[in-house]
mmCIF file of C-alpha atoms in Angstrom:
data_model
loop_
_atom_site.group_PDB
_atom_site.id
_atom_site.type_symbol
_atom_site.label_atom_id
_atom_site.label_comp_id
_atom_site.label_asym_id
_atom_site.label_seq_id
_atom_site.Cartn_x
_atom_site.Cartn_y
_atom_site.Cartn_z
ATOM 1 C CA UNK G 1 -10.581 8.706 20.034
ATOM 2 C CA UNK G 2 -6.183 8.762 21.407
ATOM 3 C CA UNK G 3 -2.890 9.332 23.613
ATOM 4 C CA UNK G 4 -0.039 7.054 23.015
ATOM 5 C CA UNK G 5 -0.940 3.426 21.891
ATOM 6 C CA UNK G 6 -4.086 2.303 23.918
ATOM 7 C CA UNK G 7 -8.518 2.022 22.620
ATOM 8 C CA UNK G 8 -15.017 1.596 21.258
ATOM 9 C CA UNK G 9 -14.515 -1.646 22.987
ATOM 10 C CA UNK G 10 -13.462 -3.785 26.041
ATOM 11 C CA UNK G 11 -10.119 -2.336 28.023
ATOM 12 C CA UNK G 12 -10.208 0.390 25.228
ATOM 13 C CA UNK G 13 -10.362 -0.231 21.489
ATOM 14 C CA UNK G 14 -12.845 2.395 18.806
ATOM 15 C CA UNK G 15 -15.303 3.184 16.316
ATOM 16 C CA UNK G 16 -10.704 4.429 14.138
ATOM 17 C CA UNK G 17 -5.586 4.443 12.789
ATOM 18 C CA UNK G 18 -3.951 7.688 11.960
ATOM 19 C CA UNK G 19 -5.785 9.295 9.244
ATOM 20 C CA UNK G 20 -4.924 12.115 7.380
ATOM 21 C CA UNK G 21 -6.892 15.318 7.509
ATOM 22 C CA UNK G 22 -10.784 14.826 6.448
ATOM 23 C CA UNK G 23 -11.499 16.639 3.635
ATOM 24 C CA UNK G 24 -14.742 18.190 3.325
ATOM 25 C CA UNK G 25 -16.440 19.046 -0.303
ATOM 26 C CA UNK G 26 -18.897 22.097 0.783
ATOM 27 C CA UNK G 27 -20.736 23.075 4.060
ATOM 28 C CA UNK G 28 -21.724 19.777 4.638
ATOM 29 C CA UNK G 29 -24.197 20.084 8.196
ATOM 30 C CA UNK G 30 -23.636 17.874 10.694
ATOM 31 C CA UNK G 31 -27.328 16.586 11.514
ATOM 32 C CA UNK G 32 -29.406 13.625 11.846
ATOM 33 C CA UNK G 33 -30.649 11.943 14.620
ATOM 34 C CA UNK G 34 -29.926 8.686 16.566
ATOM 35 C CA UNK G 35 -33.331 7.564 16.949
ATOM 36 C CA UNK G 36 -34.781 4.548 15.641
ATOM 37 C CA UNK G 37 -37.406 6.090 13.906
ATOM 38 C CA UNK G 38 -36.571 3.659 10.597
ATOM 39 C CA UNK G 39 -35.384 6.696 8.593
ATOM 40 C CA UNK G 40 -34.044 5.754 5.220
ATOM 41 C CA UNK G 41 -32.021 6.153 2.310
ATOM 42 C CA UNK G 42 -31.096 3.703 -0.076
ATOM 43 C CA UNK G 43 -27.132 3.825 -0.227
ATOM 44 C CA UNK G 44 -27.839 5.504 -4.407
ATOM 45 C CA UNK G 45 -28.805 3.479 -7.443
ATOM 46 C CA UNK G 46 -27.239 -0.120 -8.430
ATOM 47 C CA UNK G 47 -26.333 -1.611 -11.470
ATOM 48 C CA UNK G 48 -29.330 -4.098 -12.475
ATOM 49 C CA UNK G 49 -29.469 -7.436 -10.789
ATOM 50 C CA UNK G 50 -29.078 -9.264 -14.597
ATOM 51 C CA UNK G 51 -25.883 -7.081 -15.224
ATOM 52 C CA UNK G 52 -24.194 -7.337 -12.174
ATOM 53 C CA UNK G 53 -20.816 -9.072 -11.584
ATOM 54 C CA UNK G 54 -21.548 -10.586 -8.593
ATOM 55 C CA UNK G 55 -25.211 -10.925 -7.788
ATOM 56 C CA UNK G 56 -25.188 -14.398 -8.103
ATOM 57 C CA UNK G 57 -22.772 -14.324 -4.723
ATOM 58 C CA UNK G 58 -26.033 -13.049 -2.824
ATOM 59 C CA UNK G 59 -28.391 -15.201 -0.883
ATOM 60 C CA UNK G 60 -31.820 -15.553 -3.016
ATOM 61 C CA UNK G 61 -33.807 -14.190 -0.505
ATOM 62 C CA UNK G 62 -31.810 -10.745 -1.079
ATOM 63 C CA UNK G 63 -31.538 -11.050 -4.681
ATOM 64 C CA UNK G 64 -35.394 -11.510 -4.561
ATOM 65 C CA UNK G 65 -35.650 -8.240 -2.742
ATOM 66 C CA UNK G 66 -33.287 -6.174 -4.009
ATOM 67 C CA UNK G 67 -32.036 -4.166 -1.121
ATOM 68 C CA UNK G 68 -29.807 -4.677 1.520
ATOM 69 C CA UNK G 69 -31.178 -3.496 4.730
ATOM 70 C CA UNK G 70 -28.903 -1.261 6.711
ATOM 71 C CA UNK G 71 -28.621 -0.346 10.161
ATOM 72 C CA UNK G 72 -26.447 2.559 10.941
ATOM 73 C CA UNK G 73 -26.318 5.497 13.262
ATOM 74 C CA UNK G 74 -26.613 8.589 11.059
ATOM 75 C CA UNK G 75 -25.327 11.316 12.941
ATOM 76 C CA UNK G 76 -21.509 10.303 12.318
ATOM 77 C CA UNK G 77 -20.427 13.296 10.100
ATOM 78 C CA UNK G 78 -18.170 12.056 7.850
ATOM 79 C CA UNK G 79 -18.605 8.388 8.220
ATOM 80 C CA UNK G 80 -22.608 8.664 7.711
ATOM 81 C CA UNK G 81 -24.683 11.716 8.306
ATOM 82 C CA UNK G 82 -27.858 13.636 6.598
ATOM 83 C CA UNK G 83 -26.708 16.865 4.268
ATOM 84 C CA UNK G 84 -28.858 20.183 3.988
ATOM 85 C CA UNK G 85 -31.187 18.362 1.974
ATOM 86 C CA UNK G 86 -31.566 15.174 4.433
ATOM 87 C CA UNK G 87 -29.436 12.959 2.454
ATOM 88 C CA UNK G 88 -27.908 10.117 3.997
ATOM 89 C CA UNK G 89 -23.974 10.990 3.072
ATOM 90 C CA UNK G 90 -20.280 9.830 3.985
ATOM 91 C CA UNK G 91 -17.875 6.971 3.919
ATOM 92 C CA UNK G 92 -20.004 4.491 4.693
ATOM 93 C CA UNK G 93 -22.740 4.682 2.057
ATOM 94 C CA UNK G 94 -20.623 5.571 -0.559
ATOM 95 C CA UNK G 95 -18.965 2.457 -0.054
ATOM 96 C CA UNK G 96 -22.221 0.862 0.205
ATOM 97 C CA UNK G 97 -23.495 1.970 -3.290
ATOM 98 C CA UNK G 98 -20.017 1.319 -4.530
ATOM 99 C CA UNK G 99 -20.701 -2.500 -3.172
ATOM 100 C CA UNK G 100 -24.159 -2.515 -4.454
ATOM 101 C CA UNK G 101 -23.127 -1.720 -8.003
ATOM 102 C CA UNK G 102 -21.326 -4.945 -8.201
ATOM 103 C CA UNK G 103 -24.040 -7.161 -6.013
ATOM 104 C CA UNK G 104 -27.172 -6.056 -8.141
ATOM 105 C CA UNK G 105 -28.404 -4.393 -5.070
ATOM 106 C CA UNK G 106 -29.247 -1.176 -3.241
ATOM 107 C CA UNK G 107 -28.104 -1.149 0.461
ATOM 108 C CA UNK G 108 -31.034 1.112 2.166
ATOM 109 C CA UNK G 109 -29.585 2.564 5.478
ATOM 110 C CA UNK G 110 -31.793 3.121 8.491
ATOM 111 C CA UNK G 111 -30.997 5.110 11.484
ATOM 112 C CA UNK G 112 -30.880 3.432 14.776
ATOM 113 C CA UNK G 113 -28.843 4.433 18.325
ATOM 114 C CA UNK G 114 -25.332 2.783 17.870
ATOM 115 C CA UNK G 115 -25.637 1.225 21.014
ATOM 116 C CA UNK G 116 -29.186 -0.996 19.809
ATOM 117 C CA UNK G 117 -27.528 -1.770 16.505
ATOM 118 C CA UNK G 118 -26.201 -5.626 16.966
ATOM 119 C CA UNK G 119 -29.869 -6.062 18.785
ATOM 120 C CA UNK G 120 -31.550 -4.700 15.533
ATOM 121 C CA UNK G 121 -29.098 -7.353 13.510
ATOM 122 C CA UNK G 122 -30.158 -9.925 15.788
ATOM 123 C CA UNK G 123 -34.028 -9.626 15.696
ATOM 124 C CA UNK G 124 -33.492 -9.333 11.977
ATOM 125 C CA UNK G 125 -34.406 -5.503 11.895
ATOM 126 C CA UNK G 126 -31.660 -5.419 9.797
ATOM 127 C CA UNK G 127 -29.495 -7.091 7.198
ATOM 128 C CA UNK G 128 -26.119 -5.690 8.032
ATOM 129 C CA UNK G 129 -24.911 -3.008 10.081
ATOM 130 C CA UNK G 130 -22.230 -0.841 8.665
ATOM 131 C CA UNK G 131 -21.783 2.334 11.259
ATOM 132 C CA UNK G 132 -18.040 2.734 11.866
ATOM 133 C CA UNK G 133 -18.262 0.095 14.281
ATOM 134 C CA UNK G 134 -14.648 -1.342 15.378
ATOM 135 C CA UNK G 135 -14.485 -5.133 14.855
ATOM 136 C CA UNK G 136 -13.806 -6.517 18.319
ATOM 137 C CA UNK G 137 -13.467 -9.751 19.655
ATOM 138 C CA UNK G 138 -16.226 -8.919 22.138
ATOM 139 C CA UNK G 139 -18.550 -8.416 19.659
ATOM 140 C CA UNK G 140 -17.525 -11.088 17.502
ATOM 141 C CA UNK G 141 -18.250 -13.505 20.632
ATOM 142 C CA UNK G 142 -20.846 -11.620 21.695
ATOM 143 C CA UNK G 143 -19.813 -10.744 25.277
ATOM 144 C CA UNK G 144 -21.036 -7.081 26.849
ATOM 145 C CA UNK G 145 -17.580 -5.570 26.938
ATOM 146 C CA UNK G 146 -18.248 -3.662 30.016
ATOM 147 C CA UNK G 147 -19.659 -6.967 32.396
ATOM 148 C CA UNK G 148 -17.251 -9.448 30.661
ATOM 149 C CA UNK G 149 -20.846 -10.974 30.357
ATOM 150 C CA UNK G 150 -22.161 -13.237 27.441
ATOM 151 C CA UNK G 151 -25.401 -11.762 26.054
ATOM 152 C CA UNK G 152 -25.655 -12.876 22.529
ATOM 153 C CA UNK G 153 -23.882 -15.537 19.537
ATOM 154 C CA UNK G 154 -22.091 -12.580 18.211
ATOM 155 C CA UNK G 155 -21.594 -11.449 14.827
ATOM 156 C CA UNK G 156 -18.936 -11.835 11.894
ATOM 157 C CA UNK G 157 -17.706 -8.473 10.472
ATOM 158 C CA UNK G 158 -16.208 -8.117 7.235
ATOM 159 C CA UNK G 159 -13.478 -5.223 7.839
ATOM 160 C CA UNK G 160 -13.494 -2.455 5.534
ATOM 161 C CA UNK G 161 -11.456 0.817 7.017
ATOM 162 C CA UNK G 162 -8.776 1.268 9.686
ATOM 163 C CA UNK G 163 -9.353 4.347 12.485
ATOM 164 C CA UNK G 164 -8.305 5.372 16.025
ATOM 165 C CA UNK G 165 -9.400 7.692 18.871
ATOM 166 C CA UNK G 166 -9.047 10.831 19.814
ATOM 167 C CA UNK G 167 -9.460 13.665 22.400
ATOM 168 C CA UNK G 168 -10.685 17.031 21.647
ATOM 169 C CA UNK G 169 -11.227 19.791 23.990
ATOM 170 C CA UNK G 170 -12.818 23.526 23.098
ATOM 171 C CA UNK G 171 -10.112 25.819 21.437
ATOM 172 C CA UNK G 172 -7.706 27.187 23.396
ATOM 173 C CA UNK G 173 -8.434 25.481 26.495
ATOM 174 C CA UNK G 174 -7.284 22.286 26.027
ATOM 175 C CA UNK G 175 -7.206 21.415 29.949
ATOM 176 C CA UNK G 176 -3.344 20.593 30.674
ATOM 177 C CA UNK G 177 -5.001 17.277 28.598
ATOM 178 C CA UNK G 178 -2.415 15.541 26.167
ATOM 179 C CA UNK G 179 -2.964 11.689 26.889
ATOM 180 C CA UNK G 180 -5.870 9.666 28.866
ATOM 181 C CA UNK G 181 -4.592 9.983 32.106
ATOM 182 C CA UNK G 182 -4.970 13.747 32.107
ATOM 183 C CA UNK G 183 -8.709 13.110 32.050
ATOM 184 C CA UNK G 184 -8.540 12.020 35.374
ATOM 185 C CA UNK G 185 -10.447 14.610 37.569
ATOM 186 C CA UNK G 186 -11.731 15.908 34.520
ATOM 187 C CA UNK G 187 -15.655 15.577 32.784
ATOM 188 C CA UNK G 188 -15.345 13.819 29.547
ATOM 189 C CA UNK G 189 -18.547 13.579 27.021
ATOM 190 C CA UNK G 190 -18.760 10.727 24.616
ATOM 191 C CA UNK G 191 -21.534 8.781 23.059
ATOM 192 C CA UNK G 192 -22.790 6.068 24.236
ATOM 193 C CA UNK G 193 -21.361 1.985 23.823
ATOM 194 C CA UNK G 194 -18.461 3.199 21.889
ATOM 195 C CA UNK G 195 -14.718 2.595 22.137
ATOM 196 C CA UNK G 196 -14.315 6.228 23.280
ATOM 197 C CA UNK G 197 -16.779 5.237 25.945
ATOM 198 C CA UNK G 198 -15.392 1.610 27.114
ATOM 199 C CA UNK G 199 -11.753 3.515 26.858
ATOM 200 C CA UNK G 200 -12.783 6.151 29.252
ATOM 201 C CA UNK G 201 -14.310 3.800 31.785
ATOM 202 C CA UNK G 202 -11.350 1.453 31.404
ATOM 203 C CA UNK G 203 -9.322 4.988 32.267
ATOM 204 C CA UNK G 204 -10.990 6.127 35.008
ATOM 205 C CA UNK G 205 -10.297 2.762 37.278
ATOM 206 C CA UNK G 206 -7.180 3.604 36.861
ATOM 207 C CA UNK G 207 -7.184 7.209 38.198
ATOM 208 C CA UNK G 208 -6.395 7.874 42.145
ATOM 209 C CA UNK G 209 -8.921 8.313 44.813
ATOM 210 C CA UNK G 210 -11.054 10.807 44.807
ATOM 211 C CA UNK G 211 -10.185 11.677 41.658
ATOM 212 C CA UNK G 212 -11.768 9.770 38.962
ATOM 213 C CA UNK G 213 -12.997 10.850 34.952
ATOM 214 C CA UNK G 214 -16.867 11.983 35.338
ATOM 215 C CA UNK G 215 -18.544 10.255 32.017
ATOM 216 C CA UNK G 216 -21.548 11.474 30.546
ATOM 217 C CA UNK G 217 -22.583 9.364 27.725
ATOM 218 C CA UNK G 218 -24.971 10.657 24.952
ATOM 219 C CA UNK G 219 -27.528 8.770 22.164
ATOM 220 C CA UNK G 220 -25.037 10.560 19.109
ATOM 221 C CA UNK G 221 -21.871 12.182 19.068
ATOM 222 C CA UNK G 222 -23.313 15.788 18.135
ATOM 223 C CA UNK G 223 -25.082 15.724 21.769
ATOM 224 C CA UNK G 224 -21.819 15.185 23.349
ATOM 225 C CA UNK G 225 -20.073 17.910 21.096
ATOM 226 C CA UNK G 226 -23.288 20.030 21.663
ATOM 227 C CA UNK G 227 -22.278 19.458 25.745
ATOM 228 C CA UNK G 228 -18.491 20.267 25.689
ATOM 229 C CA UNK G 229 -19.128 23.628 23.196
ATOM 230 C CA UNK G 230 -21.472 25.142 25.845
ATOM 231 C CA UNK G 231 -19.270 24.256 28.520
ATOM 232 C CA UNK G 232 -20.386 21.679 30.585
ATOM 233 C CA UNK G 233 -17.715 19.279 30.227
ATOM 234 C CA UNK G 234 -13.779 19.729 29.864
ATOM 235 C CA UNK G 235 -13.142 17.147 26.680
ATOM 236 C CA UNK G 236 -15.040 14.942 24.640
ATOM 237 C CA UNK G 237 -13.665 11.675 22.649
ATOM 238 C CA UNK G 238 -14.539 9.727 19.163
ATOM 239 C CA UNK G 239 -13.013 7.853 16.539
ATOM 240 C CA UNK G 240 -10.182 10.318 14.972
ATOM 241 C CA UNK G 241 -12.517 11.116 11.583
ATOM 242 C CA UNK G 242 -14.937 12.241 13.304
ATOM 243 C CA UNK G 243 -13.317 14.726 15.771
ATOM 244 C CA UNK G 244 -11.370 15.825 12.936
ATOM 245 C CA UNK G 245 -14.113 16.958 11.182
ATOM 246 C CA UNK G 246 -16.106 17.972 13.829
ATOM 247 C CA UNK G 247 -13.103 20.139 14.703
ATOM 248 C CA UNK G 248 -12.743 21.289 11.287
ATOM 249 C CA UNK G 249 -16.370 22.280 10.764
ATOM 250 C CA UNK G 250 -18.203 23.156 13.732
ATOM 251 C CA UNK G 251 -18.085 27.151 14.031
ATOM 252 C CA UNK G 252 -16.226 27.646 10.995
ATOM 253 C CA UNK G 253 -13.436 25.561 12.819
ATOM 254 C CA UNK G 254 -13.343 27.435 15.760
ATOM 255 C CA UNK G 255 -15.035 24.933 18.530
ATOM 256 C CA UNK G 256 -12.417 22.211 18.932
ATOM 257 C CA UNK G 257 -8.908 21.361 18.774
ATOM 258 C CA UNK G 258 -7.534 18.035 18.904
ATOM 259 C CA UNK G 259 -5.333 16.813 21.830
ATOM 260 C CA UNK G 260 -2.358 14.481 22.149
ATOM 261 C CA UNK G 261 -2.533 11.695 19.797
ATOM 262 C CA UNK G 262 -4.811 9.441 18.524
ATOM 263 C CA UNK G 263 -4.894 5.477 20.079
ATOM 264 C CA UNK G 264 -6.429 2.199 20.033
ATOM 265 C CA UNK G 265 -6.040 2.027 16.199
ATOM 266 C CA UNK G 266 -8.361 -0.633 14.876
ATOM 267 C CA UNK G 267 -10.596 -1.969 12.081
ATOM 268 C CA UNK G 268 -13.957 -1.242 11.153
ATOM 269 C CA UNK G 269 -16.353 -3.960 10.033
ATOM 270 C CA UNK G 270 -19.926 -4.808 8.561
ATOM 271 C CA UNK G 271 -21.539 -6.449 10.978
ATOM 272 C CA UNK G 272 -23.393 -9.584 9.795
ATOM 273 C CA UNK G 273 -24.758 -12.603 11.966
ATOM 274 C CA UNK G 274 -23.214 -15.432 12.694
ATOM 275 C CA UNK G 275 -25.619 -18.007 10.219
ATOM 276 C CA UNK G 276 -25.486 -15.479 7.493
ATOM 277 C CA UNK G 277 -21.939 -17.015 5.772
ATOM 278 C CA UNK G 278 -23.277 -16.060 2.345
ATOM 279 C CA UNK G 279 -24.474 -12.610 2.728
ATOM 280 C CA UNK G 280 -20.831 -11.905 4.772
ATOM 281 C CA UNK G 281 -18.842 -13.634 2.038
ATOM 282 C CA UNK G 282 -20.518 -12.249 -0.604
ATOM 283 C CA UNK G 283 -19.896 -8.678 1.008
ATOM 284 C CA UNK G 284 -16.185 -9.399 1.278
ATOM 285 C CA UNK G 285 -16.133 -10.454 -2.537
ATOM 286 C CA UNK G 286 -17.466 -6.993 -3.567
ATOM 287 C CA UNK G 287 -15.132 -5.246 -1.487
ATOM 288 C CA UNK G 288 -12.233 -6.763 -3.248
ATOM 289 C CA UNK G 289 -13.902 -6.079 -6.057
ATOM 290 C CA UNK G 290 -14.275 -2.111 -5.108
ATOM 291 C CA UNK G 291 -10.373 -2.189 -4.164
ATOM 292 C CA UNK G 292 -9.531 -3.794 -7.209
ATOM 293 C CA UNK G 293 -11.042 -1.647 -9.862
ATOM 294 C CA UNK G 294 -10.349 1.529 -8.125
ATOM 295 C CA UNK G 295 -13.800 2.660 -6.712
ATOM 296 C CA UNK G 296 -12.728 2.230 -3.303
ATOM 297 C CA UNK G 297 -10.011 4.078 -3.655
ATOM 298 C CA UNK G 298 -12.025 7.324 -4.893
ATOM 299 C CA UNK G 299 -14.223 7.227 -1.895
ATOM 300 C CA UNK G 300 -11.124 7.544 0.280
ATOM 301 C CA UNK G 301 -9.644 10.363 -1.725
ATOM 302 C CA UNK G 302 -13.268 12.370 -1.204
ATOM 303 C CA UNK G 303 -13.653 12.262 1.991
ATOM 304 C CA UNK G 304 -9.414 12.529 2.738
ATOM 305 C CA UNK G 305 -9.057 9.224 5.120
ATOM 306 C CA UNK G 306 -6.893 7.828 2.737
ATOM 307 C CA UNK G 307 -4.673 6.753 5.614
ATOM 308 C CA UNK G 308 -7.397 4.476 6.952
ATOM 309 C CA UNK G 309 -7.571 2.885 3.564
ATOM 310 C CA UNK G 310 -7.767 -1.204 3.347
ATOM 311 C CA UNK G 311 -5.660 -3.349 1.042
ATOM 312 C CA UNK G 312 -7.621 -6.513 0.728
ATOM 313 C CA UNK G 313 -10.954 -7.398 2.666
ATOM 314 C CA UNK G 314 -10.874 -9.572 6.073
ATOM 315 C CA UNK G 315 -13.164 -11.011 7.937
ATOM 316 C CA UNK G 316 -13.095 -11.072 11.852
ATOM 317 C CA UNK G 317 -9.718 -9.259 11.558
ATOM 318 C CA UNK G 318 -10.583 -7.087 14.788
ATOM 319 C CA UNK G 319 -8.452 -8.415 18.382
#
């Protein structure tokens, strides 16, 4: 989701900061569904709640429990997605079981539309959301970045990675498109109450008469890539980690190409409400813990975003 310094959110911010090249281990499918159909996965096995360094940091309710329920949209190849076997993979829950080691816990994602995510946090669907969702002021006030309208409290995020945006196009025919203005006159396919999808909107009212970016928004990012590789729309946009991988995968790497440069580079956060202070501090605890001893680290290496990497955990870092 990019083009020279501008951004999932308000007048343009994402779902990712320059990172590196995403390195894929194996053929690794880019499936799932957005649905809300409560499939799960628990994010892999925990260390025992009696063992655990920091289980004592949890709220009882979720100590009593065991699990930390998840929402996430699992169709975000390589931040979350399902592998061959239906696997819920990527960043995100390897982070999550990296967490859950030192919590006592097992963080069991479910998938959900990105779009109904905070509203499945708020009616208590959900524990946490972790989806590669950029921490915004809007959402942190809860204000409908689109109407400038309040429509819930908001939640907290504890920030865990740094990403950007970016353009891709089919290869070869990239348009004349290098930044965001070039989209104007032009059909651009995103999904649906992203960054990408605020940016483009924020883009378009900018564009001269007559002339403006046609949107078509999608549940999941694979409809909109699934759009622009049979042809019916000029470029598509999403956080840079996903279009690189989507670029480096999809038909052998022969589908996409990346365009101009990536923008709007911002943090990602775990979404937790607003009266939920433990559960959110006790999340930021283990992610210092992760960083410290290395773990975190090793999931960046895997899936080659080390670029995006975090130093130390913050909460409500997003602008």
């Amino acid at each position: 989701m990019t083009a020279s310094t501008t951004r999932r959110t308000t007048a343009a911010r994402s779902r990712i900061a320059a990172v590196g090249t995403i390195a894929v281990a194996g053929a690794l499918l880019l499936t799932g569904c957005g649905d809300q159909t409560g499939s799960k996965d628990a994010g892999g096995d925990s260390t025992s709640k009696s063992t655990a360094p920091l289980a004592d940091k949890l709220p009882q309710a979720i100590r009593d429990k065991g699990v930390i329920k998840v929402g996430s949209d699992i169709a975000y190849a390589p931040v979350e997605f399902k592998d061959e076997s239906g696997k819920t993979v990527g960043i995100d829950p390897d982070l999550a079981d990296a967490m859950g080691k030192q919590l006592g816990v097992k963080f069991e994602f479910e998938n959900g539309t990105f779009d109904t995510l905070l509203g499945g946090l708020r009616s208590d669907r959900y524990d946490i959301a972790m989806s590669a969702m950029t921490d915004t002021k809007d959402r942190q006030e809860g204000v409908d970045s689109a109407t400038g309208k309040k429509v819930g409290e908001g939640v907290d995020f504890v920030d865990y990675f740094t990403a950007g945006v970016s353009i891709y196009t089919n290869k070869g025919d990239d348009q004349g498109i290098k930044t965001w203005a070039d989209l104007c006159g032009k059909k651009l396919v995103v999904q649906r109450g992203t960054v990408s999808h605020d940016l483009a909107k924020a883009e378009a009212k900018k564009c001269p008469t007559g002339k403006t970016i046609a949107i078509e928004a999608f549940d999941n990012d694979q409809q909109a890539q699934t759009r622009l590789r049979a042809g019916g729309a000029d470029a598509g946009s999403s956080d840079f980690p996903v279009a690189a991988y989507a670029v480096k995968t999809s038909g052998g790497g022969n589908d996409f190409q990346i365009v101009g440069e990536q923008v709007e580079a911002a943090p990602y956060g775990i979404a937790v409400a607003k009266d939920d202070t433990q559960l959110r501090d006790a999340l930021q605890t283990a992610l210092d813990a992760i960083i410290e001893n290395g773990e975190y680290q090793k999931v960046m290496d895997k899936w080659g975003v080390a670029e995006g990497a975090i130093d130390k955990a913050v909460v409500n870092g997003g602008k």
